[in-house]
Structure formats: structure tokens, C-alpha cells
CSV table of C-alpha atoms in Angstrom, one decimal:
chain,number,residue,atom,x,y,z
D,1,UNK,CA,-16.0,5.5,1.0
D,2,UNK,CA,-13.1,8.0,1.1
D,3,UNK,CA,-11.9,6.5,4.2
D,4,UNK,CA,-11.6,3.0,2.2
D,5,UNK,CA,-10.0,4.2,-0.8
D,6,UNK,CA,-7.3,6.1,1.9
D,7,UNK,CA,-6.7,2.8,3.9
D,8,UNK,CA,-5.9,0.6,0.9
D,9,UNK,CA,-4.4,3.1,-1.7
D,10,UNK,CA,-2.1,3.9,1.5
D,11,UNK,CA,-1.6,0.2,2.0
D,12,UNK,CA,-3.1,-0.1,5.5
D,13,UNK,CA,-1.4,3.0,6.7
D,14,UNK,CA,1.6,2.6,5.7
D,15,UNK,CA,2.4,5.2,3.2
D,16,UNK,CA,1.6,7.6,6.3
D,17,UNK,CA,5.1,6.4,7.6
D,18,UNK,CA,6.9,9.6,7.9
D,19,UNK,CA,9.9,9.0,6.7
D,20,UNK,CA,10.4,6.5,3.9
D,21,UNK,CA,6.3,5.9,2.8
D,22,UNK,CA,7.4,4.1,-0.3
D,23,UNK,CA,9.5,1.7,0.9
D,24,UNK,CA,7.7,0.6,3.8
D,25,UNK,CA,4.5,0.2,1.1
D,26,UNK,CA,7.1,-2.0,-1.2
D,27,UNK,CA,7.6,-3.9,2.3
D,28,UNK,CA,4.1,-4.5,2.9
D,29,UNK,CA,3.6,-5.4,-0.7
D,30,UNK,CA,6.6,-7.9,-0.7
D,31,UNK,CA,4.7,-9.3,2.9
D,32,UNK,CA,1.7,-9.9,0.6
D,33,UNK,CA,3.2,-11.2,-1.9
D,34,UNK,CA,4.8,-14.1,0.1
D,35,UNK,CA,1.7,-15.1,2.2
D,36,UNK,CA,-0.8,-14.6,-0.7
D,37,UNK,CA,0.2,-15.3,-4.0
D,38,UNK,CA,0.7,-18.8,-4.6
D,39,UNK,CA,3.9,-20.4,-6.4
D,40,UNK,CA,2.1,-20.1,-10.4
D,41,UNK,CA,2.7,-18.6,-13.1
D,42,UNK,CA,-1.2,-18.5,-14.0
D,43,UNK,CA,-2.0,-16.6,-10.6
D,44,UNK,CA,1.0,-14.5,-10.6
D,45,UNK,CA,0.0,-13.4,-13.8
D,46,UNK,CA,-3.8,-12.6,-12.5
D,47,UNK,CA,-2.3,-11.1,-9.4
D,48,UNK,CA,-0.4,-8.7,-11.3
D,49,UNK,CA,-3.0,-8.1,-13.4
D,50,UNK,CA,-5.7,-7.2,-10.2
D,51,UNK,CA,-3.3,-5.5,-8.8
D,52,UNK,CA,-2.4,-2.9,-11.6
D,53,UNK,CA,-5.9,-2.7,-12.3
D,54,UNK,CA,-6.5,-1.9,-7.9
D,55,UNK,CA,-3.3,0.5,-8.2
D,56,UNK,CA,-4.8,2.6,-11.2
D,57,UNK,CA,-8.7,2.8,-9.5
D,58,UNK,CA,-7.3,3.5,-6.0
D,59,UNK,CA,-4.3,5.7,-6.6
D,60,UNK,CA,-6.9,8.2,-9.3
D,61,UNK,CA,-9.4,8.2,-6.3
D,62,UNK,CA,-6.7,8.8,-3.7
D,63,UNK,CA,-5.4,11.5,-6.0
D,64,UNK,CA,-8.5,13.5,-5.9
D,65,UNK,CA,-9.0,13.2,-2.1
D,66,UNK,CA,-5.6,14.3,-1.5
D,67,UNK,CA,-5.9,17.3,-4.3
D,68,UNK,CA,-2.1,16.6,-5.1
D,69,UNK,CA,-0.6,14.8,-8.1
D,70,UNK,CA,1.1,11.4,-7.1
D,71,UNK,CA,0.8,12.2,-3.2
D,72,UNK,CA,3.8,10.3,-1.2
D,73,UNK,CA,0.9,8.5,0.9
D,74,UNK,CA,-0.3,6.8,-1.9
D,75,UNK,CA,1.6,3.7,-1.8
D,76,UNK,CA,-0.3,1.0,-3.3
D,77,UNK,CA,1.6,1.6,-6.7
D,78,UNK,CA,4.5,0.3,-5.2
D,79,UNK,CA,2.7,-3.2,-4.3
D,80,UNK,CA,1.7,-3.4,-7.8
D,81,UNK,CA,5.6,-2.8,-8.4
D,82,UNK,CA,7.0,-5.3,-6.5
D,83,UNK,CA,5.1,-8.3,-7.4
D,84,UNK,CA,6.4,-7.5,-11.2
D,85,UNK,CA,9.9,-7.7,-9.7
D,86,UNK,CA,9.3,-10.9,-8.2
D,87,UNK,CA,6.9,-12.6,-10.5
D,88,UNK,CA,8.0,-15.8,-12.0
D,89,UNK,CA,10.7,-16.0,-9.6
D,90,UNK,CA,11.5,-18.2,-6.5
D,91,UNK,CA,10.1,-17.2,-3.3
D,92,UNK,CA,13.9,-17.2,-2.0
D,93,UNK,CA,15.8,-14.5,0.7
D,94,UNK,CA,18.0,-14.1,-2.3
D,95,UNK,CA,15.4,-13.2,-5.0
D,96,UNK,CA,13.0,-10.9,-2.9
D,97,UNK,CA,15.7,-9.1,-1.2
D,98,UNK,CA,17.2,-8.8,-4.5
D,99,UNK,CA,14.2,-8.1,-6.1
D,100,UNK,CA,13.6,-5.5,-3.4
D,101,UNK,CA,16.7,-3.4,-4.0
D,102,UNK,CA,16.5,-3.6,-7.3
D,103,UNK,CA,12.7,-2.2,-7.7
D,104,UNK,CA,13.6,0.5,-5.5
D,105,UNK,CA,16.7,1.2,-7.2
D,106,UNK,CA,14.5,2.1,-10.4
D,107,UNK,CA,11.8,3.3,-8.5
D,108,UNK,CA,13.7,6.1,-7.0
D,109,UNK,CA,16.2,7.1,-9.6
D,110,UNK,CA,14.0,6.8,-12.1
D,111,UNK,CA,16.1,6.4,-15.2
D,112,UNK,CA,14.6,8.3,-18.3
D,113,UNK,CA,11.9,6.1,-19.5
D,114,UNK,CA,10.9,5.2,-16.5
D,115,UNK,CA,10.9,9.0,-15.6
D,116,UNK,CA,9.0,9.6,-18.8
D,117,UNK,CA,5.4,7.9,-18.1
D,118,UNK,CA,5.0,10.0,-14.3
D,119,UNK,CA,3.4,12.7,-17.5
D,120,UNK,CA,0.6,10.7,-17.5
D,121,UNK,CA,-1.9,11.6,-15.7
D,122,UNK,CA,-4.6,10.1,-12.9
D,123,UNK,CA,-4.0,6.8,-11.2
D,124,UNK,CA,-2.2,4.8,-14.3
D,125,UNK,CA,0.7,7.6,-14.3
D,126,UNK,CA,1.1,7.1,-10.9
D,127,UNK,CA,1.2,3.3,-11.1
D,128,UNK,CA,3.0,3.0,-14.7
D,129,UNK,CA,6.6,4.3,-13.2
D,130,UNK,CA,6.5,1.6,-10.5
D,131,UNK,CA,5.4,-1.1,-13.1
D,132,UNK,CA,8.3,0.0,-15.6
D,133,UNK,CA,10.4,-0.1,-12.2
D,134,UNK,CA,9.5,-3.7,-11.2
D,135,UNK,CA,9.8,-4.9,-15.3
D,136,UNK,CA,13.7,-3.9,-15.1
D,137,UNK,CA,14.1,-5.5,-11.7
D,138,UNK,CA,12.5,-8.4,-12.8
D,139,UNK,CA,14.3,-8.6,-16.6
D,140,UNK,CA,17.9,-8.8,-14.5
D,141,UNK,CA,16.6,-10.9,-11.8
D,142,UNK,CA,15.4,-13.6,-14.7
D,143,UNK,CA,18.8,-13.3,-16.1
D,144,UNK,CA,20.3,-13.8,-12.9
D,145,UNK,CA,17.9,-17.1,-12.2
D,146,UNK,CA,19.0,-18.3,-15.7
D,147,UNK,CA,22.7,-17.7,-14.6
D,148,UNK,CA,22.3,-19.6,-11.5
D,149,UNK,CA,20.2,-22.5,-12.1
């Protein structure tokens, strides 16, 4: 079982990337995003809501394997991440690369109140800065699909 709960919280390996884990896992989670998740609001909606509740389950098991708060191989908070940034948005180059630099923008410098929820502990601290991350990225990139359309 621990093996499973490595495999996926690490997002098939790749948060063992050595340098760079998180972004190749927001990489594979953008991947997933565009083969998997059809264009609907209802089912992007569910998505996110499976995959916060995944990231929190996986991420507080992975945690304990690991015996290290928010280890860098746990990666499958930055999936959940992503698909916040590009939910209810078009499946365009422009919008995920966008959405992409933006979500790793926040993710990594981690303004205050994003900085603010890692103090929670277990598997929904580690996910809640990545969800917080992907709301911003997703609030300008709606503004910017409003601008544009």
C-alpha cells in the first residue's frame, strides 16, 4: 500500500525529478488535465473537487511515510493546483501556458496568505497553498478571458 500512496502522491514519479519536482508535477497535472477533463463546467467542478479531496488523503499518507512535513516529492498538491488555474477556462496554448506561469508564480513565492495556510498541518496544509496558488492564477486569468473575448 505504501508503494501506491508513493507512486500517485509523487504523480507517477515525478516529484522524484531531482531538480525542479514541483514543476514537473504541475506539468504532469496540466498533461492530465488536457487529456482527461472534459470541456464542463459541471466536471471541472467535480474534478477539482476529487482531486483536492486525492491531494489531502495522499499527500497526509505520503507525509507519514516520508517522516518529513510537506516533503518536495510529494507533488500531487500541485495537480490539484493547476486544474484550479485552468478551470473554467479554454483549453488554449495561451490559457494553460499562462495559467502555468502564473500558478507557479504563487506557488513558489508564496505571497502572505498564501504563505499563511502551509501552518496547517497533514495533507490539507500541504495541498491548501497550492489551491490558494491556482485561485489567484485562475481570478486574473478570468479577468484576462473577460478582457479578450
Amino acid at each position: 500500500m505504501n508503494k501506491l500512496v508513493l507512486f500517485f502522491s509523487s504523480v507517477f514519479g515525478t516529484g522524484y525529478i531531482k531538480y525542479a519536482p514541483g514543476t514537473f508535477g504541475t506539468l504532469a497535472g496540466l498533461l492530465l488535465w488536457v487529456l482527461f477533463i472534459p470541456d464542463n463546467y459541471t466536471l471541472h467542478l467535480l474534478a477539482i473537487i476529487s482531486i483536492f479531496i486525492v491531494s489531502v488523503f495522499l499527500s497526509s499518507a505520503a507525509e507519514k511515510i516520508y517522516s518529513k512535513k510537506d516533503d518536495q516529492r510529494i507533488v500531487i498538491d500541485e495537480v490539484a493546483g493547476i486544474w484550479v488555474a485552468v478551470a473554467f477556462l479554454p483549453k488554449t496554448v495561451l490559457f494553460l501556458g499562462l495559467g502555468f506561469i502564473l500558478f507557479r508564480f504563487f506557488d513558489i513565492k508564496k505571497p502572505w496568505f498564501i504563505r499563511k495556510s502551509q501552518k496547517i498541518k497533514g495533507g490539507f496544509g500541504i495541498t491548501a497553498d497550492d489551491i490558494l496558488a491556482g485561485l489567484f492564477a485562475n481570478i486574473i486569468l478570468q479577468a484576462l478571458h473577460i478582457f479578450i473575448k
